Coordinates of C-alpha atoms in Angstrom, one line a residue:
X1 CA 64.6 70.2 127.7
X2 CA 65.0 71.4 123.9
X3 CA 65.6 75.1 124.7
X4 CA 68.0 74.1 127.0
X5 CA 69.3 71.8 124.5
X6 CA 69.4 74.6 122.2
X7 CA 71.1 76.7 124.8
X8 CA 73.5 74.5 125.0
X9 CA 74.5 74.3 121.2
X10 CA 74.6 78.0 120.9
X11 CA 76.7 78.0 123.5
X12 CA 78.7 75.2 121.9
X13 CA 78.7 77.4 118.5
X14 CA 79.9 80.8 120.4
X15 CA 83.0 79.0 122.2
X16 CA 84.3 77.7 118.9
X17 CA 83.1 81.1 116.6
X18 CA 85.8 82.4 119.5
X19 CA 87.7 79.9 118.9
X20 CA 88.5 79.8 115.5
X21 CA 89.0 84.2 115.6
X22 CA 91.7 83.8 118.6
X23 CA 93.2 81.1 115.7
X24 CA 93.0 83.6 112.4
X25 CA 94.3 86.3 115.2
X26 CA 98.6 86.7 113.9
X27 CA 100.8 86.4 116.8
X28 CA 102.1 89.0 118.9
X29 CA 105.4 88.9 119.4
X30 CA 107.9 91.1 123.0
X31 CA 110.5 92.2 120.7
X32 CA 110.9 95.8 118.6
X33 CA 112.8 97.0 116.5
X34 CA 114.8 100.5 116.5
X35 CA 117.3 101.8 113.8
X36 CA 119.0 105.0 112.9
X37 CA 120.4 106.5 110.5
X38 CA 123.1 110.0 110.2
X39 CA 121.2 112.0 108.2
X40 CA 118.0 112.5 106.0
X41 CA 119.0 113.9 102.9
X42 CA 122.2 113.1 100.8
X43 CA 122.7 115.2 98.5
X44 CA 125.3 114.3 94.9
X45 CA 127.1 115.7 92.8
X46 CA 128.1 114.7 88.3
X47 CA 131.3 112.7 90.5
X48 CA 129.6 110.5 92.7
X49 CA 130.9 107.8 92.6
X50 CA 128.7 105.7 94.7
X51 CA 128.9 105.4 98.9
X52 CA 127.9 102.8 101.9
X53 CA 125.4 103.8 104.6
X54 CA 125.7 103.4 107.4
X55 CA 122.9 102.3 110.2
X56 CA 122.1 101.4 113.0
X57 CA 120.4 99.8 114.8
X58 CA 118.9 97.8 118.5
X59 CA 116.3 95.4 119.4
X60 CA 114.1 95.6 123.0
X61 CA 112.0 93.2 124.4
X62 CA 114.7 90.6 122.5
X63 CA 115.0 87.3 124.3
X64 CA 118.5 86.6 126.6
X65 CA 118.5 83.1 125.6
X66 CA 117.1 83.5 121.8
X67 CA 120.5 85.8 121.5
X68 CA 123.1 83.5 122.9
X69 CA 121.9 81.1 120.8
X70 CA 121.8 83.3 117.5
X71 CA 118.8 83.0 117.3
X72 CA 117.8 86.6 115.7
X73 CA 118.7 87.4 112.3
X74 CA 118.4 91.2 110.5
X75 CA 118.1 92.0 107.3
X76 CA 118.4 95.8 106.5
X77 CA 117.0 97.3 102.8
X78 CA 117.5 100.4 101.5
X79 CA 115.1 100.3 98.5
X80 CA 114.7 103.2 96.1
X81 CA 111.6 105.2 94.6
X82 CA 109.5 103.0 92.5
X83 CA 108.1 102.8 89.1
X84 CA 106.8 100.2 85.7
X85 CA 109.7 99.1 84.5
X86 CA 110.1 96.9 81.4
X87 CA 112.0 94.8 80.2
X88 CA 112.1 93.2 76.3
X89 CA 114.0 90.1 75.0
X90 CA 115.7 90.5 70.7
X91 CA 115.1 87.3 68.9
X92 CA 117.3 87.2 66.0
X93 CA 115.2 87.9 62.6
X94 CA 117.0 87.5 59.1
X95 CA 120.4 87.6 61.0
X96 CA 119.7 91.3 63.1
X97 CA 118.6 91.6 66.9
X98 CA 115.1 93.3 67.6
X99 CA 113.3 93.3 70.5
X100 CA 110.2 90.9 69.9
X101 CA 109.5 89.6 73.2
X102 CA 108.1 92.6 76.5
X103 CA 106.8 92.4 79.9
X104 CA 105.7 95.8 81.9
X105 CA 106.5 95.2 86.2
X106 CA 104.7 97.2 88.1
X107 CA 106.2 99.8 90.7
X108 CA 109.2 98.0 92.1
X109 CA 112.3 98.8 93.1
X110 CA 115.2 101.3 91.0
X111 CA 117.8 100.2 92.9
X112 CA 117.2 98.1 95.9
X113 CA 120.8 97.4 98.5
X114 CA 120.8 94.5 101.1
X115 CA 122.6 93.2 104.0
X116 CA 121.8 90.8 106.6
X117 CA 123.3 88.3 109.6
X118 CA 123.6 86.0 106.9
X119 CA 122.9 85.0 103.7
X120 CA 119.1 85.9 103.0
X121 CA 118.2 82.9 101.6
X122 CA 119.2 80.9 104.8
X123 CA 117.3 82.6 107.2
X124 CA 113.7 82.2 106.6
X125 CA 111.6 79.6 104.1
X126 CA 111.3 80.9 101.1
X127 CA 107.6 81.5 101.4
X128 CA 108.2 83.6 104.2
X129 CA 110.6 85.5 102.0
X130 CA 108.4 85.9 99.9
X131 CA 104.9 86.7 101.7
X132 CA 107.9 89.4 103.4
X133 CA 109.3 91.2 99.8
X134 CA 112.8 90.8 101.6
X135 CA 116.0 89.4 99.2
X136 CA 116.6 89.9 95.3
X137 CA 114.3 86.7 94.8
X138 CA 111.5 88.0 96.0
X139 CA 110.6 91.0 95.8
X140 CA 107.2 91.0 94.2
X141 CA 107.0 91.4 90.2
X142 CA 103.8 90.9 89.3
X143 CA 103.0 92.3 85.1
X144 CA 100.9 95.1 84.1
X145 CA 97.9 93.4 81.0
X146 CA 99.8 89.9 80.8
X147 CA 97.7 88.6 79.1
X148 CA 98.4 84.3 79.1
X149 CA 99.7 80.8 80.1
X150 CA 102.4 82.0 82.6
X151 CA 104.9 79.8 80.9
X152 CA 107.6 82.7 79.6
X153 CA 106.7 85.2 83.4
X154 CA 109.0 83.1 85.2
X155 CA 112.3 84.2 82.3
X156 CA 111.1 88.1 82.3
X157 CA 111.6 88.1 85.8
X158 CA 115.2 86.1 86.3
X159 CA 115.7 88.5 82.6
X160 CA 114.9 92.2 85.2
X161 CA 116.9 90.6 88.7
X162 CA 119.8 89.2 86.0
X163 CA 120.0 92.8 84.1
X164 CA 119.9 95.4 87.7
X165 CA 122.2 93.3 88.9
X166 CA 124.5 93.2 86.6
X167 CA 124.1 96.7 86.7
X168 CA 124.9 97.3 89.5
X169 CA 121.2 98.4 90.4
X170 CA 120.7 95.7 92.8
X171 CA 122.6 94.5 95.2
X172 CA 123.0 91.2 98.9
X173 CA 125.5 91.8 100.9
X174 CA 125.4 88.7 103.5
X175 CA 127.1 89.5 106.3
X176 CA 126.5 93.1 105.8
X177 CA 124.8 92.9 109.8
X178 CA 126.8 92.9 112.5
X179 CA 126.2 92.8 116.8
X180 CA 127.8 95.1 118.9
X181 CA 126.5 94.2 121.2
X182 CA 124.3 92.2 122.8
X183 CA 121.0 93.6 121.3
X184 CA 122.9 96.7 119.2
X185 CA 123.9 96.1 115.1
X186 CA 125.0 98.2 112.6
X187 CA 124.6 97.6 108.8
X188 CA 126.2 99.2 105.8
X189 CA 124.3 99.1 102.2
X190 CA 125.4 100.5 99.4
X191 CA 125.1 103.2 97.3
X192 CA 125.3 102.8 93.7
X193 CA 126.8 105.5 91.8
X194 CA 124.2 105.8 89.9
X195 CA 122.1 105.7 92.3
X196 CA 118.1 107.3 91.5
X197 CA 117.2 110.5 92.5
X198 CA 113.7 110.8 94.7
X199 CA 112.7 109.2 98.4
X200 CA 114.7 105.7 99.0
X201 CA 113.2 103.5 102.4
X202 CA 115.7 101.8 104.3
X203 CA 114.0 99.1 105.5
X204 CA 114.9 97.0 108.9
X205 CA 113.4 93.1 108.9
X206 CA 114.0 91.2 111.8
X207 CA 113.8 87.2 112.1
X208 CA 113.2 84.8 114.9
X209 CA 114.4 80.9 114.2
X210 CA 112.8 81.8 110.6
X211 CA 109.6 83.6 112.1
X212 CA 109.2 87.2 110.9
X213 CA 108.0 88.9 114.1
X214 CA 109.2 92.9 113.3
X215 CA 110.0 95.8 110.7
X216 CA 111.0 99.7 111.4
X217 CA 110.9 102.2 107.6
X218 CA 112.5 105.5 106.9
X219 CA 112.8 107.4 104.2
X220 CA 116.1 108.6 103.0
X221 CA 115.9 111.0 99.9
X222 CA 118.7 111.8 96.7
X223 CA 118.7 114.4 95.3
X224 CA 121.2 116.0 92.7
X225 CA 122.6 118.9 92.9
X226 CA 124.5 121.7 91.3
X227 CA 124.8 121.8 87.3
X228 CA 123.4 118.6 86.9
X229 CA 120.5 119.1 88.8
X230 CA 119.7 123.0 87.0
X231 CA 119.4 120.0 83.6
X232 CA 117.1 117.2 85.4
X233 CA 114.4 119.2 86.8
X234 CA 114.5 121.6 82.9
X235 CA 114.2 117.9 81.5
X236 CA 111.4 116.9 84.0
X237 CA 109.3 120.0 84.4
X238 CA 110.0 122.3 81.5
X239 CA 110.5 119.1 78.4
X240 CA 108.8 121.1 75.9
X241 CA 111.8 124.2 76.7
X242 CA 114.2 122.1 77.2
X243 CA 113.7 119.7 73.9
X244 CA 113.1 123.1 72.0
X245 CA 116.2 123.7 73.3
X246 CA 118.4 121.2 72.8
X247 CA 117.6 120.9 68.9
X248 CA 118.8 124.7 69.0
X249 CA 121.7 123.4 70.6
X250 CA 122.6 120.8 68.6
X251 CA 122.0 122.4 65.4
X252 CA 123.4 125.5 66.4
X253 CA 127.2 122.9 67.4
X254 CA 126.2 121.5 64.0
X255 CA 126.7 124.6 62.1
X256 CA 129.8 126.0 63.6
X257 CA 131.6 123.0 62.7
X258 CA 130.8 122.9 59.6
X259 CA 132.3 126.7 59.4
X260 CA 136.0 125.5 61.2
X261 CA 136.6 122.5 58.9
X262 CA 135.5 123.9 56.2
X263 CA 137.4 124.0 53.0
X264 CA 138.3 127.0 50.8

């Protein structure tokens, strides 16, 4: 009798464990995203003034009834190369504005252009947007080597976003994604005039009634051409020679100016 009770208890525990595993397993959705861009490489010259990049995509395995009810939302982002970024806050000391405080955020996109079917903040709740990292206000901003109670972290994060948006590096276009047929869509994202060099990522996110269900990403290489590219490559690959040549050129220019404008 005791052995039978032990067996029943063991089966019950095994069933509970299996049920817990099923509950913890993330839900699988039939919808998938496919996107495409006309080119995977963009060459820019010194007179580049910005451009629009068009992305076409499709929802596969969609539910027609949900599509009619407009339950599907798409967010497309063009993320620039990631690097550490330092934000400095000036304070007035004895009548002079100087940098007193700073915070460095780890590996944030140098540029970020967002396009969506509607305002991102209305597509999903803040917790979902934060977990996915979609939207200018939901990009992960993790400070490096920060020590403190976190009371002024919001101040630095807000300053970072404000500087990026005012400089044209971070942009958003609610309504920039449009359905052109039942499941086909078109999105337009903006390349700023000062677009950073390197590998960018076109990332599309699919939401169903506020739930994130699918994502697709494609690389996009942006590179400078002509004289600007030669100077940029020399500055990064041969920094010592580039610095020496710059100093010599400055000295030579100053000497020539003194000769030309010298008064006898």
